[in-house]
Coordinates of N, CA and C in Angstrom, one line a residue:
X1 N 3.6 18.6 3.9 CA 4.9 19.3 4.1 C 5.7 19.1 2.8
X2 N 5.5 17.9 1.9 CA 6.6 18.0 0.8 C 6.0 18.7 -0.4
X3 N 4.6 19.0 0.0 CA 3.8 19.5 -1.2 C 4.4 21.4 -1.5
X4 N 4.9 21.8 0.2 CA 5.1 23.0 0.4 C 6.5 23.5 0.9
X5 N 7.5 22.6 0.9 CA 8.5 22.7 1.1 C 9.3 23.7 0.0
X6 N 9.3 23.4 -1.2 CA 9.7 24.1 -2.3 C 9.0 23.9 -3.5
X7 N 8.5 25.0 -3.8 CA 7.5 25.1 -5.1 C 8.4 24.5 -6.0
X8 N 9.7 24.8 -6.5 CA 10.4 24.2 -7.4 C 10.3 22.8 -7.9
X9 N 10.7 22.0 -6.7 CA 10.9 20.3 -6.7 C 9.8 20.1 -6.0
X10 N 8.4 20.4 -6.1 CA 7.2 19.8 -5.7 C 6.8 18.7 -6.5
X11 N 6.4 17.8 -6.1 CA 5.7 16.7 -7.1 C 4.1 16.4 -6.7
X12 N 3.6 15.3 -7.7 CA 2.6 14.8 -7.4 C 3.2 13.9 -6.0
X13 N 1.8 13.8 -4.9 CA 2.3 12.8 -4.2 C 0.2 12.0 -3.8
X14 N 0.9 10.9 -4.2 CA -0.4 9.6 -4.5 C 0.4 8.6 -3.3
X15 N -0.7 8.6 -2.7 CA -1.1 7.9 -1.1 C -1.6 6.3 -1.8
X16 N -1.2 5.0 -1.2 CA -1.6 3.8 -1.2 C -1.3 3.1 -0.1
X17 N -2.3 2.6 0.6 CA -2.9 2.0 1.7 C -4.1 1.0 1.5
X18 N -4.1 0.3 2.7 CA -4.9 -0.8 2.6 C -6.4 -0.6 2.1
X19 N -6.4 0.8 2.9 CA -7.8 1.6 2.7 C -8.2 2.2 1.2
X20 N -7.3 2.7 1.1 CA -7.2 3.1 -0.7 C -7.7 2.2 -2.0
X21 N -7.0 1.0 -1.4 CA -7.3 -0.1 -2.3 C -8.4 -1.2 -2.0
X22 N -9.4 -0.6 -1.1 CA -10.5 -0.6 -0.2 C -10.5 -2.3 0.3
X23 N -9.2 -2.7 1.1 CA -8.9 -4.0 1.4 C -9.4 -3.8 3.1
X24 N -10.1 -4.6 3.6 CA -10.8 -4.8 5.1 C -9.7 -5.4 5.9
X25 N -9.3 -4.4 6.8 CA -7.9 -4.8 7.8 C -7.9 -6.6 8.2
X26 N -9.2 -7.0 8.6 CA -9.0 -8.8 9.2 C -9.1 -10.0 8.2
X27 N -10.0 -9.0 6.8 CA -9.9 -9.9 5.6 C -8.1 -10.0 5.2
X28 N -7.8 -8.8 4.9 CA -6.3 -8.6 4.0 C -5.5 -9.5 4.8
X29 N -5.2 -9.8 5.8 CA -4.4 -10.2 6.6 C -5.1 -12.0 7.7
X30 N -6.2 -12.1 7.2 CA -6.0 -13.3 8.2 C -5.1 -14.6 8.2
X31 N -5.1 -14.8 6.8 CA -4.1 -15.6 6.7 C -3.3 -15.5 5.7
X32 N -2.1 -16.7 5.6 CA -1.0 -16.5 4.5 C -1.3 -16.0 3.0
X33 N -2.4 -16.8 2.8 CA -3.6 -16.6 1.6 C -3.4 -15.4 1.2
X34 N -4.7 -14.6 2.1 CA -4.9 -13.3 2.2 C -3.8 -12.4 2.2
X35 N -2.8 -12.6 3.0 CA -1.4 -11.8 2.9 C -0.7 -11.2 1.8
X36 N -1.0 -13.0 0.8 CA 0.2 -12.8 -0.1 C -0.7 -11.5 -1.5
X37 N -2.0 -11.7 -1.2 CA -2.6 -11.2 -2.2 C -2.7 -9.6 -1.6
X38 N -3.1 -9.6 -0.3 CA -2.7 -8.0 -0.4 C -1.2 -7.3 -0.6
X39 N -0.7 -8.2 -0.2 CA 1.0 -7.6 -1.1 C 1.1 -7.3 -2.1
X40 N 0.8 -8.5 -2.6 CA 0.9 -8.5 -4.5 C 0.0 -7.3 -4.6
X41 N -1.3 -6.8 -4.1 CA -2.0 -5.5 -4.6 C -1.0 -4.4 -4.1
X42 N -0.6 -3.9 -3.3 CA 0.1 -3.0 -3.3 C 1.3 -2.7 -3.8
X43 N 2.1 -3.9 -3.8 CA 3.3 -3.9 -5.0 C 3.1 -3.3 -6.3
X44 N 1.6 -4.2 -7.1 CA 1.0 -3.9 -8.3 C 1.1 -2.6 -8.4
X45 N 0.3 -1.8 -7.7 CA 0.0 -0.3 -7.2 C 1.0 0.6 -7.6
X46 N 2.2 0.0 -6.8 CA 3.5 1.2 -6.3 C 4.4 0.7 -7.9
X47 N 4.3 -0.5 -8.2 CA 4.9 -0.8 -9.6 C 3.9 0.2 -10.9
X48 N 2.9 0.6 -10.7 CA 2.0 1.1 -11.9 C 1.8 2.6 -11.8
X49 N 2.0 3.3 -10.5 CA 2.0 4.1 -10.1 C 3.7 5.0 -9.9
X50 N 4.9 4.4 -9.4 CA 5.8 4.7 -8.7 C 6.8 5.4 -10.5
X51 N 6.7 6.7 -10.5 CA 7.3 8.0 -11.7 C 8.9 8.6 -10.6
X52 N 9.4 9.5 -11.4 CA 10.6 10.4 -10.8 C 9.8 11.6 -10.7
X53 N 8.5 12.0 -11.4 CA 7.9 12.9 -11.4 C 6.9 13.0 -10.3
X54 N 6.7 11.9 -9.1 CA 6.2 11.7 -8.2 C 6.4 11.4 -7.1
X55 N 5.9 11.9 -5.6 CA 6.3 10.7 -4.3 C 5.1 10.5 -4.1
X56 N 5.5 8.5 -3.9 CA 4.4 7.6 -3.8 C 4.5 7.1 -2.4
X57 N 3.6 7.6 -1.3 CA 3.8 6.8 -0.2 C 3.3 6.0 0.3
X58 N 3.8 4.8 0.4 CA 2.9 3.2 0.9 C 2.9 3.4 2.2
X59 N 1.2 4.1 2.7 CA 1.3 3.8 3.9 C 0.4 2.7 4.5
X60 N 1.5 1.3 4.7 CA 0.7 0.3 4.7 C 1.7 -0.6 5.7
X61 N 1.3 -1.3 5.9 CA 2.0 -2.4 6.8 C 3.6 -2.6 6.4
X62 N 4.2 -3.1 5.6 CA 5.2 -3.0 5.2 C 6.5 -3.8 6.6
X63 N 5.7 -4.9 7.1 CA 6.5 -5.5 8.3 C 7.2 -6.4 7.9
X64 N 7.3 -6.9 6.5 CA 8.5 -8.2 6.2 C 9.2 -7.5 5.3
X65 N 10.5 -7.8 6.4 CA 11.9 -7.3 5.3 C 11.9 -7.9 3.6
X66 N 11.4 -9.0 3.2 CA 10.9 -9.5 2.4 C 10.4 -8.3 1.2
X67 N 9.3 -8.2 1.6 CA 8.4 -7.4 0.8 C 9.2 -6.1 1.0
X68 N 9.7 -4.8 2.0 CA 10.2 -4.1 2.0 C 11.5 -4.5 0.6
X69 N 12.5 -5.0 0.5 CA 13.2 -5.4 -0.6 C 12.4 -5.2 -1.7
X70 N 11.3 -5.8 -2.1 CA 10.9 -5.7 -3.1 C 10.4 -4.0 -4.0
X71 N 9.9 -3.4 -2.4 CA 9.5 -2.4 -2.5 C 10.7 -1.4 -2.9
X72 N 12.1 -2.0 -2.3 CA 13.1 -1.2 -3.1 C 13.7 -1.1 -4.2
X73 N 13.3 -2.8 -4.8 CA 13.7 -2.6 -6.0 C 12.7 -2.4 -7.4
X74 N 11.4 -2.0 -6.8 CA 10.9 -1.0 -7.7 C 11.0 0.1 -7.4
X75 N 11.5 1.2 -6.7 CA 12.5 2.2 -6.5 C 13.3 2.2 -7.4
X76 N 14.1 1.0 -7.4 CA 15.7 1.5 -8.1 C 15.1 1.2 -9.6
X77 N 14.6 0.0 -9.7 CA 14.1 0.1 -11.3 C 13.6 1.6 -12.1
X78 N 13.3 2.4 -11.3 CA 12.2 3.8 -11.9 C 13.1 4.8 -11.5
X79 N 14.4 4.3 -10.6 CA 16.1 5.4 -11.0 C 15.1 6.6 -10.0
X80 N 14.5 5.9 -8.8 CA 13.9 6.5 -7.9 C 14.5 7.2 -6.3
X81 N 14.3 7.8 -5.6 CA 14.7 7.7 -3.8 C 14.0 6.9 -3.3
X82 N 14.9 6.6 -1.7 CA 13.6 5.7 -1.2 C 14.0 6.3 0.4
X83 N 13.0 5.8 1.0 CA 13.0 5.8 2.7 C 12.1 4.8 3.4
X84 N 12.7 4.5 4.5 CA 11.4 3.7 5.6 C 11.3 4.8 6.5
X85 N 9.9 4.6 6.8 CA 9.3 5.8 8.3 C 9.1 4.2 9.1
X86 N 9.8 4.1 10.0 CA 9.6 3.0 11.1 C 8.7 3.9 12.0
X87 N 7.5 3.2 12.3 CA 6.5 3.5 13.6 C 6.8 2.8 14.8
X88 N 7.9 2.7 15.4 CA 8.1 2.3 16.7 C 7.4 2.3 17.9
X89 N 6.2 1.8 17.6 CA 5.3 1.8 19.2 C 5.2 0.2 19.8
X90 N 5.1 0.5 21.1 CA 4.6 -0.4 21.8 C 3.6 -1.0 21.8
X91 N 3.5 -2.3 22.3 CA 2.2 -3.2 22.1 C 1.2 -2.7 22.9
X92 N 1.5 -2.1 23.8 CA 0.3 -1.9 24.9 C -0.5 -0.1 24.1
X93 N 0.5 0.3 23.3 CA 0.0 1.8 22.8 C -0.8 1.5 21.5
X94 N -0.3 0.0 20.7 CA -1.0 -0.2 20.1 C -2.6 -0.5 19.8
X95 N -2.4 -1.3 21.0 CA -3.3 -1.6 21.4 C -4.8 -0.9 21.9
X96 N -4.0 0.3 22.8 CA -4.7 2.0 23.1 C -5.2 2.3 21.7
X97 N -4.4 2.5 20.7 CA -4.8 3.0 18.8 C -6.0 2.1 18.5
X98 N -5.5 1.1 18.7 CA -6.3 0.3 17.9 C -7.9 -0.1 18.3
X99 N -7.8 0.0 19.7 CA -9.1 -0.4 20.2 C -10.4 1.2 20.1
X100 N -9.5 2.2 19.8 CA -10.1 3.8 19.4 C -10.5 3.9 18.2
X101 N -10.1 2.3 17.3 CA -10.5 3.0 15.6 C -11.6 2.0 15.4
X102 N -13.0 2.2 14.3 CA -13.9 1.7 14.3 C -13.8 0.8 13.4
X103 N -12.3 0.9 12.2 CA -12.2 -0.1 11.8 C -10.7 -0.7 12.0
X104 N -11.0 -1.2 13.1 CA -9.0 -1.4 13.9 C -9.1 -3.3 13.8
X105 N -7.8 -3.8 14.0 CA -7.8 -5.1 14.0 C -8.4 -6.0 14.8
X106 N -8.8 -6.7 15.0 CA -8.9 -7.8 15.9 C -8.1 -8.1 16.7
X107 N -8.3 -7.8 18.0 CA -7.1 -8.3 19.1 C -6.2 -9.6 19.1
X108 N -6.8 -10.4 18.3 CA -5.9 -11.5 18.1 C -5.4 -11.3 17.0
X109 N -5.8 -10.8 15.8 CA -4.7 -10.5 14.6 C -4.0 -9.4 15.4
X110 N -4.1 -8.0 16.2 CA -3.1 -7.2 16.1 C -2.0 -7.6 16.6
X111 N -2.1 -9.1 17.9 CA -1.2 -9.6 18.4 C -0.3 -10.4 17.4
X112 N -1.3 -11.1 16.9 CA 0.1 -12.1 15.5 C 0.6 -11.2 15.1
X113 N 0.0 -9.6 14.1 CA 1.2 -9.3 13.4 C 2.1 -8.7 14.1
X114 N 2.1 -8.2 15.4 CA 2.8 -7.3 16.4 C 4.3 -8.3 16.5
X115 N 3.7 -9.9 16.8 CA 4.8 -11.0 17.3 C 5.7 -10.8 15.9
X116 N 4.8 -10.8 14.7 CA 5.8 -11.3 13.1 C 6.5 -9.8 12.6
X117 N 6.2 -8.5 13.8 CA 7.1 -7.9 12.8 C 8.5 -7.5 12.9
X118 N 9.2 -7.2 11.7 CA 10.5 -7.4 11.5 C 11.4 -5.7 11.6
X119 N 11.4 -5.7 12.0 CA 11.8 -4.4 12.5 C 13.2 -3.7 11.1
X120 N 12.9 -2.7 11.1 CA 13.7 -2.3 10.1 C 15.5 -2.2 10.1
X121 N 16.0 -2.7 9.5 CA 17.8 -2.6 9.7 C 18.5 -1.8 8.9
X122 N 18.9 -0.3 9.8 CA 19.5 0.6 8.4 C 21.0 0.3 7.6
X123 N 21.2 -1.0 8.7 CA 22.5 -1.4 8.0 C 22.5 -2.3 6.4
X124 N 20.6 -2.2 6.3 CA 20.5 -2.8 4.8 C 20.0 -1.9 4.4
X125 N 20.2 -1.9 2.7 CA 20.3 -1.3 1.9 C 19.1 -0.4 1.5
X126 N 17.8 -1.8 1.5 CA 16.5 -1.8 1.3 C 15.8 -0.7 2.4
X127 N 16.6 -0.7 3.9 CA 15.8 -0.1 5.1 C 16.5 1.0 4.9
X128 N 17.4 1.8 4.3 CA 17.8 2.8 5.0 C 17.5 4.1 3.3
X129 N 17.5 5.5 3.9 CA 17.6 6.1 5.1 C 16.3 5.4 5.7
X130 N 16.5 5.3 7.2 CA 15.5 5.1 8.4 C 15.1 6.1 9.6
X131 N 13.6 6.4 9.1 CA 13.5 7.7 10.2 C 12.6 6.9 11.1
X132 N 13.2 6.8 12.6 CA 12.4 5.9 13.2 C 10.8 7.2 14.2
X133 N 10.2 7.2 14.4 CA 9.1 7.8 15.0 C 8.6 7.1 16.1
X134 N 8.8 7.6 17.4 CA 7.5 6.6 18.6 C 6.4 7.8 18.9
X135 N 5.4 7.2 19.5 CA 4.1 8.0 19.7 C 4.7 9.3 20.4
X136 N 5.5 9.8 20.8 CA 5.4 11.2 21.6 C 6.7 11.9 21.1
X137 N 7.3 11.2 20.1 CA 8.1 12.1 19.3 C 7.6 12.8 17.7
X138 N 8.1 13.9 17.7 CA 7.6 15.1 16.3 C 8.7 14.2 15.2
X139 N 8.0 14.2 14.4 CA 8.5 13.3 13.3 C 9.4 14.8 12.5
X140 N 10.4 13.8 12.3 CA 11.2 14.7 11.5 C 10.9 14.9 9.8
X141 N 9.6 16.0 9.7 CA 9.9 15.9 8.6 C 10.6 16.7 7.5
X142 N 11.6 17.7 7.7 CA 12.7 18.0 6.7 C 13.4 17.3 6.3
X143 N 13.9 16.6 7.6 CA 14.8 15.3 6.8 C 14.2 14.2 6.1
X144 N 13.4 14.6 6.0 CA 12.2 13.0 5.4 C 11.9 13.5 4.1
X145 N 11.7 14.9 4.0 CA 11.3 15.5 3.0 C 13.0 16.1 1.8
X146 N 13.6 15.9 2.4 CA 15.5 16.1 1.7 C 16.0 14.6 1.7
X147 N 14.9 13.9 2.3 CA 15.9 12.2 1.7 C 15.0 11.8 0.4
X148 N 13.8 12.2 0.3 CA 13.4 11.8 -1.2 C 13.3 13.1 -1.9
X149 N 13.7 14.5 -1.9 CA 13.5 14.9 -2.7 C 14.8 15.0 -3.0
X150 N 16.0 15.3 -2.8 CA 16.9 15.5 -2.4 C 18.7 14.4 -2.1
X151 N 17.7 13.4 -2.0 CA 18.7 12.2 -1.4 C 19.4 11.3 -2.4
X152 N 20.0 10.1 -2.4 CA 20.7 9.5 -3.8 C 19.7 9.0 -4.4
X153 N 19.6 9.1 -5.6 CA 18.6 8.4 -6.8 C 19.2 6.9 -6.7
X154 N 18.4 6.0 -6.9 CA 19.1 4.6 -7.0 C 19.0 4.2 -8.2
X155 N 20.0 3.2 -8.3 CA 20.6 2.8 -10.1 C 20.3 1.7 -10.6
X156 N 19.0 2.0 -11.4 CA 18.9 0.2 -11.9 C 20.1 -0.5 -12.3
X157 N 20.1 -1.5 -11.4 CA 21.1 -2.6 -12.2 C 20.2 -3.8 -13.4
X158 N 20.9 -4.8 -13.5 CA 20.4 -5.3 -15.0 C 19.4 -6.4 -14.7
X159 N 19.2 -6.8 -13.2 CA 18.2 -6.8 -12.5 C 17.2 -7.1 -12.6
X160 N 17.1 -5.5 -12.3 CA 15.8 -4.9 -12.1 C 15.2 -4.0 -13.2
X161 N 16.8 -4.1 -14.2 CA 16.1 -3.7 -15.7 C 15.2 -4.7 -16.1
X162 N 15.6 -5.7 -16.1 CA 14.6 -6.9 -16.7 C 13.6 -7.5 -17.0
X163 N 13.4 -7.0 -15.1 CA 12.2 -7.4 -14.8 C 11.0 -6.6 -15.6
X164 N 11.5 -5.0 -15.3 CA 10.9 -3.9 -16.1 C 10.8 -4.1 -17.2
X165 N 11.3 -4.7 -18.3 CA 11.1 -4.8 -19.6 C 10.5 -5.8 -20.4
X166 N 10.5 -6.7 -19.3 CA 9.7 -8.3 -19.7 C 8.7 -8.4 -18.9
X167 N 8.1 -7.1 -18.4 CA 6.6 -7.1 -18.1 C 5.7 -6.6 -18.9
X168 N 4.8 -7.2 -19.2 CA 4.0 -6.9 -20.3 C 3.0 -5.7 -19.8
X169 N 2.8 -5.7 -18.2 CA 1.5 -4.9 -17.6 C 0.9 -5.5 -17.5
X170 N 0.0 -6.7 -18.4 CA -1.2 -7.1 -18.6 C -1.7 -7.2 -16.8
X171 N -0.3 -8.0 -16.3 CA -1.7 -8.1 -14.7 C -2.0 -6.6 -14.0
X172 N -1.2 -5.7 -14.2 CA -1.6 -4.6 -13.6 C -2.6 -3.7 -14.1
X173 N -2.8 -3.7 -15.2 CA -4.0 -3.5 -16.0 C -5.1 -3.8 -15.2
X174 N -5.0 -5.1 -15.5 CA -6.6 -5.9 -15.0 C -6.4 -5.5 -13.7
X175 N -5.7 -5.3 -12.6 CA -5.8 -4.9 -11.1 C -6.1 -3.8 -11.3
X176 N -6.2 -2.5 -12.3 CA -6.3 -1.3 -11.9 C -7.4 -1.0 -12.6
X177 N -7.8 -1.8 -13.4 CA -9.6 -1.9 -14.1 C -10.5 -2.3 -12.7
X178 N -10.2 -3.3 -12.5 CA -11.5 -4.4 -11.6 C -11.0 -3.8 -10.4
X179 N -10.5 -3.0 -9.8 CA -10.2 -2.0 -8.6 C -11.4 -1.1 -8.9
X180 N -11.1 -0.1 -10.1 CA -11.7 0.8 -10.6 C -13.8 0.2 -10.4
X181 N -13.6 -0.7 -11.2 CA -15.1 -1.7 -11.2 C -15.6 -2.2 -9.8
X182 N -15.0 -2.0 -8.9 CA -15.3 -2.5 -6.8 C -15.4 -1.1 -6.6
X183 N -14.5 0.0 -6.8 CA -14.6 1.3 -6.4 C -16.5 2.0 -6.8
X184 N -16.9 1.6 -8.1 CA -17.9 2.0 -8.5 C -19.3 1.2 -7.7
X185 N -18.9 -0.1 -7.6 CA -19.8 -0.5 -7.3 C -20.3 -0.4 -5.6
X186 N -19.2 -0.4 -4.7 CA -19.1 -0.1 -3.6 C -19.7 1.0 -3.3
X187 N -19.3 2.6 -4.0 CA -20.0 3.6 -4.2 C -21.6 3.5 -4.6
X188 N -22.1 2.8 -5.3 CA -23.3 2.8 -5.3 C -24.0 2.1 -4.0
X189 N -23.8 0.9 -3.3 CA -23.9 0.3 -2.7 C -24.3 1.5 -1.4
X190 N -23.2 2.3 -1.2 CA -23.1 3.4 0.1 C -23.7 4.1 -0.5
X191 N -24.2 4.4 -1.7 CA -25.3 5.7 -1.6 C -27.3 5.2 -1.0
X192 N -27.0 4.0 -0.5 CA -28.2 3.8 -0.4 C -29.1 3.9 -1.5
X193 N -28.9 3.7 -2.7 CA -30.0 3.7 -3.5 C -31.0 2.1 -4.0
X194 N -30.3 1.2 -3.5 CA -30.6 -0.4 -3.8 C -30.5 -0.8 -4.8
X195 N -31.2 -2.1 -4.9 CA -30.7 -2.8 -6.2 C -31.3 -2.3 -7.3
X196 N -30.4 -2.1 -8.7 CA -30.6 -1.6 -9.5 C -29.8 -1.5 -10.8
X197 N -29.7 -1.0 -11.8 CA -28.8 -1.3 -13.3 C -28.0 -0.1 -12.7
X198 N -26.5 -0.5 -12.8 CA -25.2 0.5 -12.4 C -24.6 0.4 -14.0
X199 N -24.2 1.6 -14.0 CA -23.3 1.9 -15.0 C -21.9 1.8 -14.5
X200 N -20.7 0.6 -14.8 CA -19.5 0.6 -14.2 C -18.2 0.7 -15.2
X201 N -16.8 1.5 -15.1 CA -16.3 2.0 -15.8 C -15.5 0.6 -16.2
X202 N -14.8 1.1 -17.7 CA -14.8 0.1 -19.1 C -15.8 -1.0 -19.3
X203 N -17.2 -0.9 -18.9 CA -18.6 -1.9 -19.9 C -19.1 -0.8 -20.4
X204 N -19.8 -1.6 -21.3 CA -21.0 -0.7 -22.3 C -22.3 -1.5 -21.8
X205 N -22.4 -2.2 -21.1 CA -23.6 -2.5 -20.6 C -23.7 -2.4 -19.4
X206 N -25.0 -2.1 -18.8 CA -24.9 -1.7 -17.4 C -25.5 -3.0 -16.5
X207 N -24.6 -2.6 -15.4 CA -24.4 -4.2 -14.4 C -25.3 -4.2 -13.4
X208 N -26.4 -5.1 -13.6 CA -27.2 -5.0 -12.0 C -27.0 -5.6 -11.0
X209 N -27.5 -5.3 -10.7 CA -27.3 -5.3 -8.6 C -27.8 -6.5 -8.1
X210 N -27.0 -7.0 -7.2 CA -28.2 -8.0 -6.8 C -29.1 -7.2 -5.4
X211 N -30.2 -7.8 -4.9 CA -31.1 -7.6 -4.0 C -29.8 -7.6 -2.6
X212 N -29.1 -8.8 -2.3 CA -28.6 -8.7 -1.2 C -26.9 -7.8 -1.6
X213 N -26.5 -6.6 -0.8 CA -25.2 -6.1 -1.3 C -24.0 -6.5 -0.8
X214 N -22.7 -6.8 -1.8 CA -21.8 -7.6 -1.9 C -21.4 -6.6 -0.4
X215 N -20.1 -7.8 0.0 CA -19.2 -7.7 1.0 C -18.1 -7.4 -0.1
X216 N -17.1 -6.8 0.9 CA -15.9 -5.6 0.0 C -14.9 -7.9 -0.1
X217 N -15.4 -8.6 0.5 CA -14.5 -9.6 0.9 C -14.7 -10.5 -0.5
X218 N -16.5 -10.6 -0.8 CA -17.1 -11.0 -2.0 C -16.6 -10.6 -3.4
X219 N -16.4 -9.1 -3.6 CA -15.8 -8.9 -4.6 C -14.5 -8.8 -4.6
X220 N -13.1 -9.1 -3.3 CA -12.1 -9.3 -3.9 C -12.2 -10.6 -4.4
X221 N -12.8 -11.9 -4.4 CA -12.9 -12.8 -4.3 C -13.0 -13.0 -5.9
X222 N -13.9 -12.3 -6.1 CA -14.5 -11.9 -7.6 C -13.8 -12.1 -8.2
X223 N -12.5 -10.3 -8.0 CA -11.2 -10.2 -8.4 C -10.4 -10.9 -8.8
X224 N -10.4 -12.0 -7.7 CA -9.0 -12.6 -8.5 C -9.3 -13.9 -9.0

């Protein structure tokens, strides 16, 4: 919808999710551990990624007012719009979703995070505009589509200048290398071809395989 709404003010629009950044829903999340590091990858992401010449949408968990904050104030640093889409469903519908997907949670994680999440408050800053959605309502998307293309730009203050200018990149680099390097390897892995010398992007030598093939859980491990 926002790609065709108005040829004029069309942008790029780049999708990041759990899946994107090929994180396994019970790995990313079983514990605090795991939590903090799939945050930090998607933060990384939407910080290396997130232009005025783009909409970036994190479709990802996004249940601690915590991390949502943060997510706004890489927004305002990049003199960006922002919005929350609240998915308002119930546990028992959740649960209907979730037990239909082949790669859905674990009924005991979907329960933890269902209990920890924080529901959005448009009376802050960070949450609003707030378009809330439950399963049997039509999502509003003109208004969703006129609050970021359309809606108030936010103003870095000196902040979130700072932070911006006293980053060097270097960790986002290396996250968006050795992403790139699990992307390749994983891809060979699903082509069924077996163990063998892979050619993986930024080496000049080519990387072999072992006999038994990594778990996506093995090479974040790698990663970090």
């Amino acid at each position: 919808h926002l790609s065709t709404l108005d040829s004029e003010v069309c942008r790029k629009i780049v999708v990041v999710s759990d899946q994107t950044l090929l994180l396994e829903r019970n790995e990313a999340y079983k514990n605090a551990y795991q939590e903090k590091f799939t945050r930090a990858s998607l933060k990384a992401f939407v910080e290396r990624e997130l232009t005025r010449d783009k909409v970036l949408i994190a479709d990802c968990m996004n249940y601690i007012k915590g991390f949502r904050y943060e997510l706004y104030c890489v927004a305002r640093a990049n003199a960006t719009t922002n919005c929350v889409i609240h998915c308002d469903t119930p546990l028992e519908k959740c649960r209907e979703f979730n037990s239909s997907r082949p790669d859905g949670y674990s009924p005991e994680l979907l329960e933890d995070l269902y209990g920890r999440f924080e529901t959005p408050n448009p009376q802050q800053r960070w949450d609003r505009p707030c378009f809330t959605v439950r399963p049997d309502d039509e999502l509003d998307l003109e208004g969703i589509s006129k609050a970021i293309l359309e809606g108030i730009v936010l103003t870095p203050n000196l902040a979130t200048s700072q932070v911006v200018l006293s980053d060097t990149n270097m960790l986002h680099e290396i996250d968006r290398v050795t992403q790139e390097i699990i992307k390749a390897l994983m891809a060979h892995q699903n082509s069924g071809l077996g163990a063998q010398f892979v050619i993986v992007p930024h080496c000049e030598n080519k990387f072999e395989m072992p006999a038994t093939p990594y778990t996506i859980g093995t090479l974040q491990r790698m990663q970090r």
